[in-house]
Amino acid sequence: MPPMTLTGVYAPVPTPFNHDDQVDIARIRTSFARWLTTRLTGFVVLGTNGEAGLLDDEESDLVIETVRALVPRERTLIAGTGRESTQATIRACKRAAQLGADAVLVRTPSFFKSRMTDAALIHHYTAVADGSTAPVLLYNFSTATGVNLSPAAVQTLSEHPNIVGMKESGSDIAHIADLVAMTPVDFPILAGSATTFYAALCAGVSGGILALAALLPEPCVRLFELARADSATPRDEARALQRKLLPIARMISAQYGVAGLKAALALTGIDVGIPRPPLMLPDRSAIHAMRDALSTFEEVTV
Amino acid sequence: MPPMTLTGVYAPVPTPFNHDDQVDIARIRTSFARWLTTRLTGFVVLGTNGEAGLLDDEESDLVIETVRALVPRERTLIAGTGRESTQATIRACKRAAQLGADAVLVRTPSFFKSRMTDAALIHHYTAVADGSTAPVLLYNFSTATGVNLSPAAVQTLSEHPNIVGMKESGSDIAHIADLVAMTPVDFPILAGSATTFYAALCAGVSGGILALAALLPEPCVRLFELARADSATPRDEARALQRKLLPIARMISAQYGVAGLKAALALTGIDVGIPRPPLMLPDRSAIHAMRDALSTFEEVTV
Amino acid sequence: MPPMTLTGVYAPVPTPFNHDDQVDIARIRTSFARWLTTRLTGFVVLGTNGEAGLLDDEESDLVIETVRALVPRERTLIAGTGRESTQATIRACKRAAQLGADAVLVRTPSFFKSRMTDAALIHHYTAVADGSTAPVLLYNFSTATGVNLSPAAVQTLSEHPNIVGMKESGSDIAHIADLVAMTPVDFPILAGSATTFYAALCAGVSGGILALAALLPEPCVRLFELARADSATPRDEARALQRKLLPIARMISAQYGVAGLKAALALTGIDVGIPRPPLMLPDRSAIHAMRDALSTFEEVTV
Amino acid sequence: MPPMTLTGVYAPVPTPFNHDDQVDIARIRTSFARWLTTRLTGFVVLGTNGEAGLLDDEESDLVIETVRALVPRERTLIAGTGRESTQATIRACKRAAQLGADAVLVRTPSFFKSRMTDAALIHHYTAVADGSTAPVLLYNFSTATGVNLSPAAVQTLSEHPNIVGMKESGSDIAHIADLVAMTPVDFPILAGSATTFYAALCAGVSGGILALAALLPEPCVRLFELARADSATPRDEARALQRKLLPIARMISAQYGVAGLKAALALTGIDVGIPRPPLMLPDRSAIHAMRDALSTFEEVTV
């Protein structure tokens, strides 16, 4: 197998649930029918925005299997397979590989957050990468987990042949610059924060896995292209586009989260159902605010 | 069934794993043989110190079943059944009741910590208490989860007939005093922090669920009795005992966690095996420090 | 001079300003006329609640001089003299001694908070204690300063002959218990948080310097006495009194601060003017909330 | 007077002290002799790195007066004049204007950090800008002060005719992008964090006030120029230069602070004496680490 070269914009898609709180296969199909018309490089299922922590193993497998049948091989399909124990994580990685995922995205364990030292995380990820039959992407999301995978630990782990990249969800640009600088040139760092995507591209990331890309795929792809373009003019456009994306990016991340993303997708005609309890739908004022923010984009009809 | 009146000192016990990373039934039996000789009021299995987040459902059921067969009815057996989704939590509560648990201890969900508002938590715990066939104890452990169950939410939830008490693991005494003041007199608040157990008893808690009680049961029971005694003399003794407990209490909570508790238990002759990866055994210097701290207690031979 | 034995309840009093933003001597006199009728052990001028950071040296001297003329020798008068530089702190201590302060209360420097290591703080306080002609009290207020004076540093400093005690404004009872345990029996630790005063007394502090004592002196003194009394009955009364004090204690500390204290004092007939800008008066709803909280105390007419 | 257009790179210079802990005029002169040979746009005296909080008013005036006599009119001289009270801040601004400062940089008050709401800060800065006879720059440094001046407050304040720009010391790029977007095009936002200078320039800041610029003026100016240049090639060079600057930038900010900057300057032959207590000189290992970091720059001989 040739090495993966993860670059471009990926959408971490929500998992649809119906009103009986069950995974909704029909809605997976209709939503992907829309996403496959876009220029997105690939998709992540069972990420944080896939409500991964709220699904059991059987449901998780069903999601991967269903989506793989829809997503053609030329688009990358990544599956979130992080679990709290090392052995459960390895089992999840193997099942995802079996079901056709091109790579697995492994969030840091966090149940015992204060014990997740560099040594423990290096041990964990090494065992996972040894055991996984799919290429492994590290996944650091400190705001959500309370755990931080340090640049030094990433440097060590980037040498493992089955660890092929990293998603960093934080918006600390100096931290991102460190990750870029301390890993090999062909080890992709993917940004996870849409609010600082342009700055992260300036700092050298090779792409992004952005919840915003499920909602506004074209502007996200455009921002990626502008950052790569070869003159100063695009820079002003990129900066302006990043600013324009800021309000809605904040709403579907820090402010309203996954439930906000689902409600916002519904506003654009993509019905991915409701969040699973204990998550609750955002209230009416949140939905109004998101509608207002979305209405500034001509790409969407709200 | 008469209402539960949870008072006294409970030990949240570790789950033994063998060197193949499997639940170790033999070690469960030998460790309980020791704990049942103490004056502890009861036990908690599958709490944070039971590495609950690292076990799957089948293993969890096995632990409850095994321990229930050992613990006589006059000692309370509580099972941790918190899961991230509301529906999975309800299922876990029902299974625990079926397997003989006297009550269930339900940790706040935390995968989507920023969305765990009072409204979401009230909704979650109400659904859980409605669905559970065992009495429910709320469980707030902000340091570990990043989620806080506010006194106002607890006040609302304390009115539910199937919610019979709460474990508060924080050491903020003003917060604990609020919980005591805002709930009915017969709604027990149980302290979870051994470092402030005496102060929490001063503030009105009815007992404690303390990792330290698995390690030093008699001193913890003694501290509880002193706090209840009717003269000023015990107060000096209580304060002195609390101070004496501080160093080792810190080591097995903030400093080394569950892995530290397991290593410390081994020093006192209770073998509960090793922690499950990604948890790692504490290093030699940590074990020396715990040995030194334990050697100040004549109750233990280290 | 015999060693100081600081025990009991002290009020850190606000500095009155008039509508021209000047120190208001007349209001100092009328407010002390009231405070001197209470059973308070002593007073602190130029503490945090005295808006110390907003006064220049000349104004500070004027306050000490004025108050000393009012407070009889049998009540302890303590002056806040913390400055950011070591040399300025020493000068302020000397002037306070000259003007009649019985002791000085020296807040940790905080302009360079990240550099205030134990070593730097030990160096600073040693130089201050060497240079000060008044006995020195350490003063740790991490919430306000972002600096923490560790128990280990306090242990070292408690050996200095001119350091005679400490005010700890935090409410972390385990931290307070450490301070009590790690310092000599005759080295007083004074609580600074009224919300946890009873718990701190349980943990062994010798008294309190409480903003609440300027507002509700008798309940604070009563709580102190109850905590010292020799039977279990007072314990229930103490706990009930502590709970009753919680809401108003929170309002004049975390919630509305010094400006809240000034407004609350006005409600009880003690006019200490307005806060100095950039501090602003609390709004009408805050004042209503404080009035409601105060109206539960028969001692005050609001 | 024409409006100021602050763009480019400014150095916030340390205040030299001699071994008697006094301001050292001779060292001010020799250090500026060096800095005036560089391409720096201007200088800030009495900023955080000028140990402003440790100087009294008389010393502060002396520094401004001395430096103004050295710095020609075509280089901008900015003086830090933030004080805790509004009235003291206004007085400091007037004196700085009188002594020849081109503008004043006013740090947020922080003694009562929890009370520094947007309303209080808008009130404060409006009064200061009304009263100051020099143009005012806002200065937000949350890490050091614990206070945050929100983009909404800055938007309001940017309309004041005597508020001509802002220094934002944080490295949160989304926050910086908000500041740029919510203020007029001719209202300069200046970065204060060298670790994210390039990303901040990508996000639209007009320049920087960087401690690093006192130590490595040419690389900082070069980075500024590269970010402005009109092709993709400079982007790679800019990114590489930013990465190269990261280690030393971290050392003289988060890691060792002002004392580290003074020691690092000494390594490059600029003697600005020692820090004022309670600040302490960094230890030998810190100095070695800085020497190593500096030796990667051919511009400096260490």
PDB file of N, CA, C and O in Angstrom, chain C residues 21 48 51 53-54 84-87 107 109 111-113 115-116 119-120 124 144 254-256 258 276-280, chain D residues 21 48 51 53-54 84-87 107 109 111-113 115-116 119-120 124 144-145 254-256 258 276-280:
ATOM      1  N   ASP C  21     -14.128  61.506  44.345  1.00  0.00           N
ATOM      2  CA  ASP C  21     -13.160  60.423  44.230  1.00  0.00           C
ATOM      3  C   ASP C  21     -11.972  60.626  45.174  1.00  0.00           C
ATOM      4  O   ASP C  21     -10.857  60.188  44.905  1.00  0.00           O
ATOM      5  N   THR C  48      -7.650  44.196  50.484  1.00  0.00           N
ATOM      6  CA  THR C  48      -8.315  44.171  49.180  1.00  0.00           C
ATOM      7  C   THR C  48      -9.630  44.951  49.255  1.00  0.00           C
ATOM      8  O   THR C  48      -9.945  45.752  48.372  1.00  0.00           O
ATOM      9  N   GLU C  51      -9.705  48.605  48.921  1.00  0.00           N
ATOM     10  CA  GLU C  51      -9.325  49.105  47.588  1.00  0.00           C
ATOM     11  C   GLU C  51      -7.873  49.561  47.552  1.00  0.00           C
ATOM     12  O   GLU C  51      -7.514  50.520  46.836  1.00  0.00           O
ATOM     13  N   GLY C  53      -5.217  48.739  46.153  1.00  0.00           N
ATOM     14  CA  GLY C  53      -4.526  48.915  44.880  1.00  0.00           C
ATOM     15  C   GLY C  53      -4.872  50.209  44.171  1.00  0.00           C
ATOM     16  O   GLY C  53      -4.208  50.582  43.195  1.00  0.00           O
ATOM     17  N   LEU C  54      -5.916  50.884  44.630  1.00  0.00           N
ATOM     18  CA  LEU C  54      -6.365  52.115  43.960  1.00  0.00           C
ATOM     19  C   LEU C  54      -5.918  53.376  44.682  1.00  0.00           C
ATOM     20  O   LEU C  54      -6.238  54.486  44.259  1.00  0.00           O
ATOM     21  N   GLU C  84       4.105  45.932  44.645  1.00  0.00           N
ATOM     22  CA  GLU C  84       4.646  44.998  43.659  1.00  0.00           C
ATOM     23  C   GLU C  84       6.151  44.789  43.796  1.00  0.00           C
ATOM     24  O   GLU C  84       6.646  43.685  43.592  1.00  0.00           O
ATOM     25  N   SER C  85       6.889  45.848  44.135  1.00  0.00           N
ATOM     26  CA  SER C  85       8.327  45.655  44.286  1.00  0.00           C
ATOM     27  C   SER C  85       8.666  45.443  45.753  1.00  0.00           C
ATOM     28  O   SER C  85       7.969  45.914  46.654  1.00  0.00           O
ATOM     29  N   THR C  86       9.731  44.725  45.978  1.00  0.00           N
ATOM     30  CA  THR C  86      10.153  44.435  47.347  1.00  0.00           C
ATOM     31  C   THR C  86      10.494  45.723  48.079  1.00  0.00           C
ATOM     32  O   THR C  86      10.069  45.928  49.226  1.00  0.00           O
ATOM     33  N   GLN C  87      11.237  46.593  47.421  1.00  0.00           N
ATOM     34  CA  GLN C  87      11.657  47.833  48.103  1.00  0.00           C
ATOM     35  C   GLN C  87      10.475  48.720  48.454  1.00  0.00           C
ATOM     36  O   GLN C  87      10.430  49.315  49.534  1.00  0.00           O
ATOM     37  N   ARG C 107       0.195  41.293  50.897  1.00  0.00           N
ATOM     38  CA  ARG C 107      -0.302  40.470  49.809  1.00  0.00           C
ATOM     39  C   ARG C 107       0.836  40.070  48.885  1.00  0.00           C
ATOM     40  O   ARG C 107       1.780  40.845  48.705  1.00  0.00           O
ATOM     41  N   PRO C 109       3.023  39.763  45.684  1.00  0.00           N
ATOM     42  CA  PRO C 109       3.093  40.524  44.430  1.00  0.00           C
ATOM     43  C   PRO C 109       2.457  39.692  43.326  1.00  0.00           C
ATOM     44  O   PRO C 109       2.424  38.456  43.425  1.00  0.00           O
ATOM     45  N   PHE C 111       2.201  41.266  39.667  1.00  0.00           N
ATOM     46  CA  PHE C 111       2.363  41.844  38.334  1.00  0.00           C
ATOM     47  C   PHE C 111       3.028  40.824  37.412  1.00  0.00           C
ATOM     48  O   PHE C 111       2.646  40.676  36.259  1.00  0.00           O
ATOM     49  N   PHE C 112       4.011  40.118  37.934  1.00  0.00           N
ATOM     50  CA  PHE C 112       4.681  39.062  37.171  1.00  0.00           C
ATOM     51  C   PHE C 112       4.288  37.715  37.765  1.00  0.00           C
ATOM     52  O   PHE C 112       5.127  36.979  38.271  1.00  0.00           O
ATOM     53  N   LYS C 113       3.006  37.401  37.681  1.00  0.00           N
ATOM     54  CA  LYS C 113       2.508  36.261  38.448  1.00  0.00           C
ATOM     55  C   LYS C 113       3.219  34.962  38.110  1.00  0.00           C
ATOM     56  O   LYS C 113       3.481  34.166  38.998  1.00  0.00           O
ATOM     57  N   ARG C 115       6.160  34.420  37.448  1.00  0.00           N
ATOM     58  CA  ARG C 115       7.520  34.337  38.008  1.00  0.00           C
ATOM     59  C   ARG C 115       7.519  34.217  39.518  1.00  0.00           C
ATOM     60  O   ARG C 115       8.590  34.170  40.127  1.00  0.00           O
ATOM     61  N   MET C 116       6.332  34.278  40.143  1.00  0.00           N
ATOM     62  CA  MET C 116       6.285  34.253  41.602  1.00  0.00           C
ATOM     63  C   MET C 116       6.368  32.815  42.124  1.00  0.00           C
ATOM     64  O   MET C 116       5.444  32.256  42.691  1.00  0.00           O
ATOM     65  N   ALA C 119      10.601  30.179  45.487  1.00  0.00           N
ATOM     66  CA  ALA C 119      11.894  30.807  45.778  1.00  0.00           C
ATOM     67  C   ALA C 119      11.776  32.326  45.766  1.00  0.00           C
ATOM     68  O   ALA C 119      12.277  33.011  46.667  1.00  0.00           O
ATOM     69  N   ALA C 120      11.097  32.873  44.758  1.00  0.00           N
ATOM     70  CA  ALA C 120      10.958  34.328  44.660  1.00  0.00           C
ATOM     71  C   ALA C 120      10.142  34.865  45.835  1.00  0.00           C
ATOM     72  O   ALA C 120      10.464  35.916  46.406  1.00  0.00           O
ATOM     73  N   HIS C 124      11.294  37.424  48.697  1.00  0.00           N
ATOM     74  CA  HIS C 124      10.550  38.675  48.881  1.00  0.00           C
ATOM     75  C   HIS C 124      10.108  38.850  50.341  1.00  0.00           C
ATOM     76  O   HIS C 124      10.391  39.869  50.975  1.00  0.00           O
ATOM     77  N   ALA C 144      -7.655  36.250  43.457  1.00  0.00           N
ATOM     78  CA  ALA C 144      -7.489  37.635  43.020  1.00  0.00           C
ATOM     79  C   ALA C 144      -6.152  37.877  42.338  1.00  0.00           C
ATOM     80  O   ALA C 144      -6.058  38.683  41.415  1.00  0.00           O
ATOM     81  N   ALA C 254     -17.376  36.879  45.788  1.00  0.00           N
ATOM     82  CA  ALA C 254     -17.272  36.519  44.371  1.00  0.00           C
ATOM     83  C   ALA C 254     -18.212  37.325  43.473  1.00  0.00           C
ATOM     84  O   ALA C 254     -17.846  37.734  42.374  1.00  0.00           O
ATOM     85  N   GLN C 255     -19.443  37.566  43.954  1.00  0.00           N
ATOM     86  CA  GLN C 255     -20.441  38.111  43.038  1.00  0.00           C
ATOM     87  C   GLN C 255     -20.287  39.616  42.761  1.00  0.00           C
ATOM     88  O   GLN C 255     -20.144  40.027  41.627  1.00  0.00           O
ATOM     89  N   TYR C 256     -20.328  40.425  43.818  1.00  0.00           N
ATOM     90  CA  TYR C 256     -20.284  41.879  43.579  1.00  0.00           C
ATOM     91  C   TYR C 256     -19.018  42.550  44.127  1.00  0.00           C
ATOM     92  O   TYR C 256     -18.774  43.721  43.868  1.00  0.00           O
ATOM     93  N   VAL C 258     -16.059  44.373  46.390  1.00  0.00           N
ATOM     94  CA  VAL C 258     -15.983  45.534  47.268  1.00  0.00           C
ATOM     95  C   VAL C 258     -17.153  46.487  47.054  1.00  0.00           C
ATOM     96  O   VAL C 258     -17.723  47.020  48.013  1.00  0.00           O
ATOM     97  N   ARG C 276     -14.050  53.543  44.079  1.00  0.00           N
ATOM     98  CA  ARG C 276     -13.227  54.390  43.199  1.00  0.00           C
ATOM     99  C   ARG C 276     -13.192  53.757  41.805  1.00  0.00           C
ATOM    100  O   ARG C 276     -12.949  52.568  41.673  1.00  0.00           O
ATOM    101  N   PRO C 277     -13.406  54.551  40.764  1.00  0.00           N
ATOM    102  CA  PRO C 277     -13.297  54.000  39.414  1.00  0.00           C
ATOM    103  C   PRO C 277     -11.887  53.442  39.144  1.00  0.00           C
ATOM    104  O   PRO C 277     -10.921  54.033  39.626  1.00  0.00           O
ATOM    105  N   PRO C 278     -11.744  52.347  38.410  1.00  0.00           N
ATOM    106  CA  PRO C 278     -12.748  51.766  37.514  1.00  0.00           C
ATOM    107  C   PRO C 278     -13.824  50.912  38.187  1.00  0.00           C
ATOM    108  O   PRO C 278     -14.670  50.394  37.474  1.00  0.00           O
ATOM    109  N   LEU C 279     -13.788  50.754  39.505  1.00  0.00           N
ATOM    110  CA  LEU C 279     -14.894  50.024  40.146  1.00  0.00           C
ATOM    111  C   LEU C 279     -16.179  50.804  39.960  1.00  0.00           C
ATOM    112  O   LEU C 279     -16.188  52.038  40.010  1.00  0.00           O
ATOM    113  N   MET C 280     -17.248  50.086  39.764  1.00  0.00           N
ATOM    114  CA  MET C 280     -18.546  50.710  39.577  1.00  0.00           C
ATOM    115  C   MET C 280     -19.515  50.194  40.637  1.00  0.00           C
ATOM    116  O   MET C 280     -19.373  49.069  41.128  1.00  0.00           O
TER     117      MET C 280
ATOM    118  N   ASP D  21      19.489  48.499  42.829  1.00  0.00           N
ATOM    119  CA  ASP D  21      18.051  48.433  42.559  1.00  0.00           C
ATOM    120  C   ASP D  21      17.491  49.805  42.136  1.00  0.00           C
ATOM    121  O   ASP D  21      16.336  50.123  42.387  1.00  0.00           O
ATOM    122  N   THR D  48       5.008  45.927  30.063  1.00  0.00           N
ATOM    123  CA  THR D  48       5.214  44.811  30.989  1.00  0.00           C
ATOM    124  C   THR D  48       6.691  44.468  31.043  1.00  0.00           C
ATOM    125  O   THR D  48       7.252  44.261  32.123  1.00  0.00           O
ATOM    126  N   GLU D  51       8.992  46.322  33.215  1.00  0.00           N
ATOM    127  CA  GLU D  51       8.750  46.147  34.664  1.00  0.00           C
ATOM    128  C   GLU D  51       7.941  47.312  35.234  1.00  0.00           C
ATOM    129  O   GLU D  51       8.128  47.710  36.398  1.00  0.00           O
ATOM    130  N   GLY D  53       5.151  47.779  36.523  1.00  0.00           N
ATOM    131  CA  GLY D  53       4.480  47.652  37.816  1.00  0.00           C
ATOM    132  C   GLY D  53       5.402  47.801  39.005  1.00  0.00           C
ATOM    133  O   GLY D  53       4.942  47.921  40.137  1.00  0.00           O
ATOM    134  N   LEU D  54       6.710  47.768  38.770  1.00  0.00           N
ATOM    135  CA  LEU D  54       7.677  47.833  39.867  1.00  0.00           C
ATOM    136  C   LEU D  54       8.303  49.216  40.014  1.00  0.00           C
ATOM    137  O   LEU D  54       9.157  49.425  40.880  1.00  0.00           O
ATOM    138  N   GLU D  84      -3.900  51.279  38.268  1.00  0.00           N
ATOM    139  CA  GLU D  84      -5.102  50.577  38.715  1.00  0.00           C
ATOM    140  C   GLU D  84      -6.329  51.481  38.811  1.00  0.00           C
ATOM    141  O   GLU D  84      -7.436  51.059  38.506  1.00  0.00           O
ATOM    142  N   SER D  85      -6.148  52.714  39.225  1.00  0.00           N
ATOM    143  CA  SER D  85      -7.308  53.611  39.309  1.00  0.00           C
ATOM    144  C   SER D  85      -7.376  54.477  38.058  1.00  0.00           C
ATOM    145  O   SER D  85      -6.362  54.766  37.417  1.00  0.00           O
ATOM    146  N   THR D  86      -8.581  54.861  37.727  1.00  0.00           N
ATOM    147  CA  THR D  86      -8.788  55.684  36.540  1.00  0.00           C
ATOM    148  C   THR D  86      -8.068  57.021  36.678  1.00  0.00           C
ATOM    149  O   THR D  86      -7.385  57.468  35.748  1.00  0.00           O
ATOM    150  N   GLN D  87      -8.226  57.635  37.836  1.00  0.00           N
ATOM    151  CA  GLN D  87      -7.605  58.962  37.991  1.00  0.00           C
ATOM    152  C   GLN D  87      -6.079  58.897  37.926  1.00  0.00           C
ATOM    153  O   GLN D  87      -5.446  59.790  37.344  1.00  0.00           O
ATOM    154  N   ARG D 107      -2.611  49.455  29.839  1.00  0.00           N
ATOM    155  CA  ARG D 107      -2.979  48.091  30.201  1.00  0.00           C
ATOM    156  C   ARG D 107      -4.279  48.096  31.000  1.00  0.00           C
ATOM    157  O   ARG D 107      -4.557  49.021  31.758  1.00  0.00           O
ATOM    158  N   PRO D 109      -6.777  47.624  33.930  1.00  0.00           N
ATOM    159  CA  PRO D 109      -6.612  47.460  35.376  1.00  0.00           C
ATOM    160  C   PRO D 109      -6.898  46.002  35.731  1.00  0.00           C
ATOM    161  O   PRO D 109      -7.635  45.313  35.013  1.00  0.00           O
ATOM    162  N   PHE D 111      -6.450  44.802  39.489  1.00  0.00           N
ATOM    163  CA  PHE D 111      -6.499  44.533  40.935  1.00  0.00           C
ATOM    164  C   PHE D 111      -7.833  43.892  41.302  1.00  0.00           C
ATOM    165  O   PHE D 111      -7.906  42.952  42.084  1.00  0.00           O
ATOM    166  N   PHE D 112      -8.904  44.390  40.720  1.00  0.00           N
ATOM    167  CA  PHE D 112     -10.225  43.794  40.943  1.00  0.00           C
ATOM    168  C   PHE D 112     -10.662  43.090  39.671  1.00  0.00           C
ATOM    169  O   PHE D 112     -11.646  43.462  39.027  1.00  0.00           O
ATOM    170  N   LYS D 113      -9.920  42.079  39.267  1.00  0.00           N
ATOM    171  CA  LYS D 113     -10.120  41.503  37.942  1.00  0.00           C
ATOM    172  C   LYS D 113     -11.540  41.026  37.701  1.00  0.00           C
ATOM    173  O   LYS D 113     -12.069  41.185  36.616  1.00  0.00           O
ATOM    174  N   ARG D 115     -14.217  42.225  38.595  1.00  0.00           N
ATOM    175  CA  ARG D 115     -15.159  43.335  38.383  1.00  0.00           C
ATOM    176  C   ARG D 115     -14.908  44.056  37.068  1.00  0.00           C
ATOM    177  O   ARG D 115     -15.620  45.020  36.749  1.00  0.00           O
ATOM    178  N   MET D 116     -13.890  43.667  36.331  1.00  0.00           N
ATOM    179  CA  MET D 116     -13.541  44.391  35.100  1.00  0.00           C
ATOM    180  C   MET D 116     -14.405  43.896  33.934  1.00  0.00           C
ATOM    181  O   MET D 116     -13.942  43.306  32.963  1.00  0.00           O
ATOM    182  N   ALA D 119     -18.516  46.860  30.678  1.00  0.00           N
ATOM    183  CA  ALA D 119     -19.032  48.182  31.052  1.00  0.00           C
ATOM    184  C   ALA D 119     -17.985  48.970  31.828  1.00  0.00           C
ATOM    185  O   ALA D 119     -17.744  50.154  31.554  1.00  0.00           O
ATOM    186  N   ALA D 120     -17.348  48.302  32.799  1.00  0.00           N
ATOM    187  CA  ALA D 120     -16.346  48.991  33.607  1.00  0.00           C
ATOM    188  C   ALA D 120     -15.149  49.403  32.754  1.00  0.00           C
ATOM    189  O   ALA D 120     -14.615  50.512  32.905  1.00  0.00           O
ATOM    190  N   HIS D 124     -13.782  53.098  31.968  1.00  0.00           N
ATOM    191  CA  HIS D 124     -12.399  53.435  32.321  1.00  0.00           C
ATOM    192  C   HIS D 124     -11.657  54.032  31.127  1.00  0.00           C
ATOM    193  O   HIS D 124     -11.097  55.128  31.203  1.00  0.00           O
ATOM    194  N   ALA D 144      -1.497  37.716  31.681  1.00  0.00           N
ATOM    195  CA  ALA D 144      -0.828  38.373  32.797  1.00  0.00           C
ATOM    196  C   ALA D 144      -1.819  39.007  33.768  1.00  0.00           C
ATOM    197  O   ALA D 144      -1.578  39.050  34.969  1.00  0.00           O
ATOM    198  N   THR D 145      -2.948  39.501  33.257  1.00  0.00           N
ATOM    199  CA  THR D 145      -3.834  40.289  34.112  1.00  0.00           C
ATOM    200  C   THR D 145      -5.048  39.506  34.602  1.00  0.00           C
ATOM    201  O   THR D 145      -5.668  39.881  35.594  1.00  0.00           O
ATOM    202  N   ALA D 254       6.634  33.158  28.022  1.00  0.00           N
ATOM    203  CA  ALA D 254       6.037  32.273  29.022  1.00  0.00           C
ATOM    204  C   ALA D 254       7.056  31.671  29.990  1.00  0.00           C
ATOM    205  O   ALA D 254       6.810  31.564  31.184  1.00  0.00           O
ATOM    206  N   GLN D 255       8.236  31.300  29.462  1.00  0.00           N
ATOM    207  CA  GLN D 255       9.118  30.497  30.294  1.00  0.00           C
ATOM    208  C   GLN D 255       9.897  31.303  31.338  1.00  0.00           C
ATOM    209  O   GLN D 255       9.792  31.040  32.525  1.00  0.00           O
ATOM    210  N   TYR D 256      10.654  32.296  30.898  1.00  0.00           N
ATOM    211  CA  TYR D 256      11.494  33.025  31.848  1.00  0.00           C
ATOM    212  C   TYR D 256      11.106  34.496  32.005  1.00  0.00           C
ATOM    213  O   TYR D 256      11.608  35.183  32.882  1.00  0.00           O
ATOM    214  N   VAL D 258      10.527  38.596  31.749  1.00  0.00           N
ATOM    215  CA  VAL D 258      11.392  39.769  31.653  1.00  0.00           C
ATOM    216  C   VAL D 258      12.820  39.458  32.075  1.00  0.00           C
ATOM    217  O   VAL D 258      13.785  39.902  31.435  1.00  0.00           O
ATOM    218  N   ARG D 276      14.345  43.860  38.887  1.00  0.00           N
ATOM    219  CA  ARG D 276      14.082  44.399  40.230  1.00  0.00           C
ATOM    220  C   ARG D 276      13.361  43.331  41.068  1.00  0.00           C
ATOM    221  O   ARG D 276      12.409  42.720  40.586  1.00  0.00           O
ATOM    222  N   PRO D 277      13.791  43.093  42.288  1.00  0.00           N
ATOM    223  CA  PRO D 277      13.074  42.138  43.137  1.00  0.00           C
ATOM    224  C   PRO D 277      11.625  42.592  43.352  1.00  0.00           C
ATOM    225  O   PRO D 277      11.384  43.795  43.444  1.00  0.00           O
ATOM    226  N   PRO D 278      10.673  41.659  43.429  1.00  0.00           N
ATOM    227  CA  PRO D 278      10.851  40.225  43.668  1.00  0.00           C
ATOM    228  C   PRO D 278      11.256  39.413  42.449  1.00  0.00           C
ATOM    229  O   PRO D 278      11.409  38.207  42.575  1.00  0.00           O
ATOM    230  N   LEU D 279      11.423  40.039  41.262  1.00  0.00           N
ATOM    231  CA  LEU D 279      11.918  39.257  40.126  1.00  0.00           C
ATOM    232  C   LEU D 279      13.329  38.788  40.410  1.00  0.00           C
ATOM    233  O   LEU D 279      14.123  39.514  41.002  1.00  0.00           O
ATOM    234  N   MET D 280      13.629  37.593  39.969  1.00  0.00           N
ATOM    235  CA  MET D 280      14.953  37.036  40.174  1.00  0.00           C
ATOM    236  C   MET D 280      15.572  36.694  38.824  1.00  0.00           C
ATOM    237  O   MET D 280      14.860  36.392  37.871  1.00  0.00           O
TER     238      MET D 280
END
